[in-house]
mmCIF file of C-alpha atoms in Angstrom:
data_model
loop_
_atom_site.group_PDB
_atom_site.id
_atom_site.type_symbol
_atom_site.label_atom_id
_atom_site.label_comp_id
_atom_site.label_asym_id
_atom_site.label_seq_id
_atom_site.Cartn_x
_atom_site.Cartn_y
_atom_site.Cartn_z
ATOM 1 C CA UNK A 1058 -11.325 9.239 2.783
ATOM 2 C CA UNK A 1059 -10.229 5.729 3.286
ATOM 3 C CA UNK A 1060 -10.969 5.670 6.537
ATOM 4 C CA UNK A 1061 -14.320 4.269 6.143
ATOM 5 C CA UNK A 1062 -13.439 1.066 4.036
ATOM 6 C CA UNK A 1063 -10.381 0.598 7.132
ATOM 7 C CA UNK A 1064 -13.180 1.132 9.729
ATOM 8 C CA UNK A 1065 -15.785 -0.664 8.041
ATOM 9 C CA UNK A 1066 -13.430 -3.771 8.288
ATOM 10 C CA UNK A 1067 -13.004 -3.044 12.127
ATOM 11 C CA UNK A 1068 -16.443 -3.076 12.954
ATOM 12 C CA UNK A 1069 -17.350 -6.560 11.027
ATOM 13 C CA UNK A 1070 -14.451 -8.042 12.784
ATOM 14 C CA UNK A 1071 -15.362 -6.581 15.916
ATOM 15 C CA UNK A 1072 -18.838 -7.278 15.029
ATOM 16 C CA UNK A 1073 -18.690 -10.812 14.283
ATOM 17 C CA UNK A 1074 -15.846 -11.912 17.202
ATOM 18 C CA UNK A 1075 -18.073 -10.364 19.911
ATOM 19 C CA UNK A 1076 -21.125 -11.996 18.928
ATOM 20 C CA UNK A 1077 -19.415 -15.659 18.749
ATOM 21 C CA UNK A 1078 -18.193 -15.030 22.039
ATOM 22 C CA UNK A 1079 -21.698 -14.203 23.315
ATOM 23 C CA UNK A 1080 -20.903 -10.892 24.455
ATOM 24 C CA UNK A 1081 -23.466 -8.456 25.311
ATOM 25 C CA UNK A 1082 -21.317 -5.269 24.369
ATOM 26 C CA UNK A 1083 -18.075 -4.179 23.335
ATOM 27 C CA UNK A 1084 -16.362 -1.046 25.509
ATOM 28 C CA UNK A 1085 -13.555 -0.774 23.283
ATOM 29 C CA UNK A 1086 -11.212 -1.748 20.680
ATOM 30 C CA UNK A 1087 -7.586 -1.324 20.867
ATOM 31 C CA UNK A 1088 -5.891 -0.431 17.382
ATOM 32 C CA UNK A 1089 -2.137 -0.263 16.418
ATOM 33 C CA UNK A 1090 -2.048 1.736 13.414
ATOM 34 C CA UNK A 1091 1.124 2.613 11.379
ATOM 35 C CA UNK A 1092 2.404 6.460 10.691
ATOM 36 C CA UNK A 1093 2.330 5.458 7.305
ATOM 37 C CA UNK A 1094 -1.071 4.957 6.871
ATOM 38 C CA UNK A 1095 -2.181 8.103 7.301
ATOM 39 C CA UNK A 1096 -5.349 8.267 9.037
ATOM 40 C CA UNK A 1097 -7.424 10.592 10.825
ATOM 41 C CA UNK A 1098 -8.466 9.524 14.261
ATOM 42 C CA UNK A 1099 -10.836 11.771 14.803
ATOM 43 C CA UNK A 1100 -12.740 10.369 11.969
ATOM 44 C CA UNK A 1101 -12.261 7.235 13.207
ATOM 45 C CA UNK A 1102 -14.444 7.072 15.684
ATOM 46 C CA UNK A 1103 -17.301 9.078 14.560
ATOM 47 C CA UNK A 1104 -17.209 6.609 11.488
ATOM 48 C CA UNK A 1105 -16.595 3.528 14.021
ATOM 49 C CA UNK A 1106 -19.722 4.781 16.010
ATOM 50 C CA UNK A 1107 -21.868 5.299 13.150
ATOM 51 C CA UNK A 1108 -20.977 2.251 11.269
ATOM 52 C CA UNK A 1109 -21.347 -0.053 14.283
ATOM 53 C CA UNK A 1110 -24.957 1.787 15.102
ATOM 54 C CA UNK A 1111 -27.593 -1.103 16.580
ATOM 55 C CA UNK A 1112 -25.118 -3.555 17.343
ATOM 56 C CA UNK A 1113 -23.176 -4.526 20.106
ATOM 57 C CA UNK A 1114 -20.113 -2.109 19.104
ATOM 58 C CA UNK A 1115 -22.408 0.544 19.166
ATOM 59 C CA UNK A 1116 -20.559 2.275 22.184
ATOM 60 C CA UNK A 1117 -17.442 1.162 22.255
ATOM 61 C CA UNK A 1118 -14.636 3.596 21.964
ATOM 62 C CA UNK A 1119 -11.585 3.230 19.873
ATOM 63 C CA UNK A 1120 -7.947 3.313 21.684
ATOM 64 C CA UNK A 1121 -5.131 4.102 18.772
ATOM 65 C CA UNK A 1122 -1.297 3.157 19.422
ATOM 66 C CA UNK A 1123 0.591 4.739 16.740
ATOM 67 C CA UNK A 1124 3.751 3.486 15.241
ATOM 68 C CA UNK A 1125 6.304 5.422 13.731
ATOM 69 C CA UNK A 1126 8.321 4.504 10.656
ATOM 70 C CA UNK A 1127 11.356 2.253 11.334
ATOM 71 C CA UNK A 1128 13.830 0.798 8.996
ATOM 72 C CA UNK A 1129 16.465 -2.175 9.439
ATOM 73 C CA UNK A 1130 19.678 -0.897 7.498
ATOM 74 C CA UNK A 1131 20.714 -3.871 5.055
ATOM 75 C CA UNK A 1132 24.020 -3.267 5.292
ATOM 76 C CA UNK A 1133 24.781 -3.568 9.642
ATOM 77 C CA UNK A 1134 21.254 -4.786 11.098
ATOM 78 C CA UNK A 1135 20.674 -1.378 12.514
ATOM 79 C CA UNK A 1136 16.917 -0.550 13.163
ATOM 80 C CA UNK A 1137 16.328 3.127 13.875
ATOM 81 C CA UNK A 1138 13.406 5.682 13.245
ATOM 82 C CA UNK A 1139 12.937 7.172 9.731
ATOM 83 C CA UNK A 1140 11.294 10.364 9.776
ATOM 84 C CA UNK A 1141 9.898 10.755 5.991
ATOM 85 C CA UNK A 1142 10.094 15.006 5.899
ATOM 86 C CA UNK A 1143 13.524 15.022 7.397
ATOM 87 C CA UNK A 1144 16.325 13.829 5.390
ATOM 88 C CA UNK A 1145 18.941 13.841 8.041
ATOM 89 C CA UNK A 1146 16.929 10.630 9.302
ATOM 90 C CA UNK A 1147 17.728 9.073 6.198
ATOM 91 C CA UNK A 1148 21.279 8.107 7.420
ATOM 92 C CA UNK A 1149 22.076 5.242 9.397
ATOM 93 C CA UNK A 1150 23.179 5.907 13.034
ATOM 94 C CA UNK A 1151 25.471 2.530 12.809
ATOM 95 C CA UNK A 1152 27.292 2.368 9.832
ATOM 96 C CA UNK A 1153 26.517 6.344 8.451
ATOM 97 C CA UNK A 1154 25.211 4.511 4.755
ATOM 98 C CA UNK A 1155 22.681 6.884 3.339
ATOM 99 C CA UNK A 1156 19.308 5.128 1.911
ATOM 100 C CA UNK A 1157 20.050 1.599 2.165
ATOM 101 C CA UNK A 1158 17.367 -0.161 4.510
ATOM 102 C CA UNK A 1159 14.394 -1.857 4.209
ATOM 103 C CA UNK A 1160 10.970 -0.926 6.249
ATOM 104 C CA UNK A 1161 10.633 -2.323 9.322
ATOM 105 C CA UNK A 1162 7.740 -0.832 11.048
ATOM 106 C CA UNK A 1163 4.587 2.105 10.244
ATOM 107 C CA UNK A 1164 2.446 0.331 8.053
ATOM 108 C CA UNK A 1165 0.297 -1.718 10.937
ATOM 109 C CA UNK A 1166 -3.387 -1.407 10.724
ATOM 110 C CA UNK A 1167 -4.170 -4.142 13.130
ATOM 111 C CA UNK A 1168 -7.077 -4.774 16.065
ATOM 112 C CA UNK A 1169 -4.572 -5.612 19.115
ATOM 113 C CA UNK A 1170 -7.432 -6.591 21.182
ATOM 114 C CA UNK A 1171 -11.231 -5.934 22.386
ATOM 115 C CA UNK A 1172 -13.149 -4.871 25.606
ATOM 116 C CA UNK A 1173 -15.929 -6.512 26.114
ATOM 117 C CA UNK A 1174 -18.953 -6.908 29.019
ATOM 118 C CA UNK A 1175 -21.052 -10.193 29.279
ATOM 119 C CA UNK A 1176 -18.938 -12.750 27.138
ATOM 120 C CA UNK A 1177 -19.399 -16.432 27.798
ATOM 121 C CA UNK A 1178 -16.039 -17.882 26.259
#
C-alpha cells in the first residue's frame, strides 16, 4: 500500500503551504496523478482525511486528474497513447515502427493546486 507514504507527502505539503499562507482551512487539493502509478483513489482520501486529522486539511477533499500513458516515438516525433495490456498500441500511428519511443506522460504524482478559505497572502 504505497499510498500512504504518497499521501503522507501531500498532506505535509498541503500542511505546511496553507499554514504560511495564513489560511484558516483547506477545501481541497487538486492532484494530477499518472496511470502508471497505480493508485487507489478511494484510499486516497480516507488516508488523506485521516492523516491530515486536527489540522487545517482536515476536511478538504481530494480532486484526481488522471493521466494516461503517452510515448514520443524516437524515430518521427509522434506522441500518441500507449495502452500497457494492449499490444496493438505498441505501434506507432506515424511511422508504423513497433517499440521504439520513449515515455512521455503517466508517471505524474503532482499537487496542481489548493483550495483554501481565510488566506492572507
Amino acid at each position: 500500500m504505497h499510498e500512504m507514504a504518497l499521501v503522507h507527502q501531500v498532506v505535509d505539503a498541503v500542511v505546511e503551504h496553507a499554514e504560511g499562507i495564513g489560511a484558516k482551512e483547506v477545501k481541497a487539493v487538486h492532484l494530477t496523478i499518472g496511470e502508471g502509478r497505480d493508485v487507489v483513489e478511494d484510499f486516497m482520501q480516507g488516508l488523506f482525511s485521516f492523516l491530515a486529522r486536527d489540522t487545517v486539511a482536515e476536511h478538504a477533499r481530494l480532486v484526481v486528474k488522471r493521466v494516461p500513458y503517452t510515448v514520443r516515438c524516437n524515430r518521427c516525433g509522434c506522441v500518441f497513447p500507449l495502452n500497457v495490456r494492449d499490444s496493438s498500441t505498441w505501434v506507432c500511428p506515424d511511422c508504423g515502427v513497433e517499440r521504439d519511443y520513449r515515455l512521455n506522460s503517466g508517471m505524474e504524482f503532482m499537487i496542481d493546486r489548493m483550495q483554501v478559505a481565510g488566506a492572507v497572502a
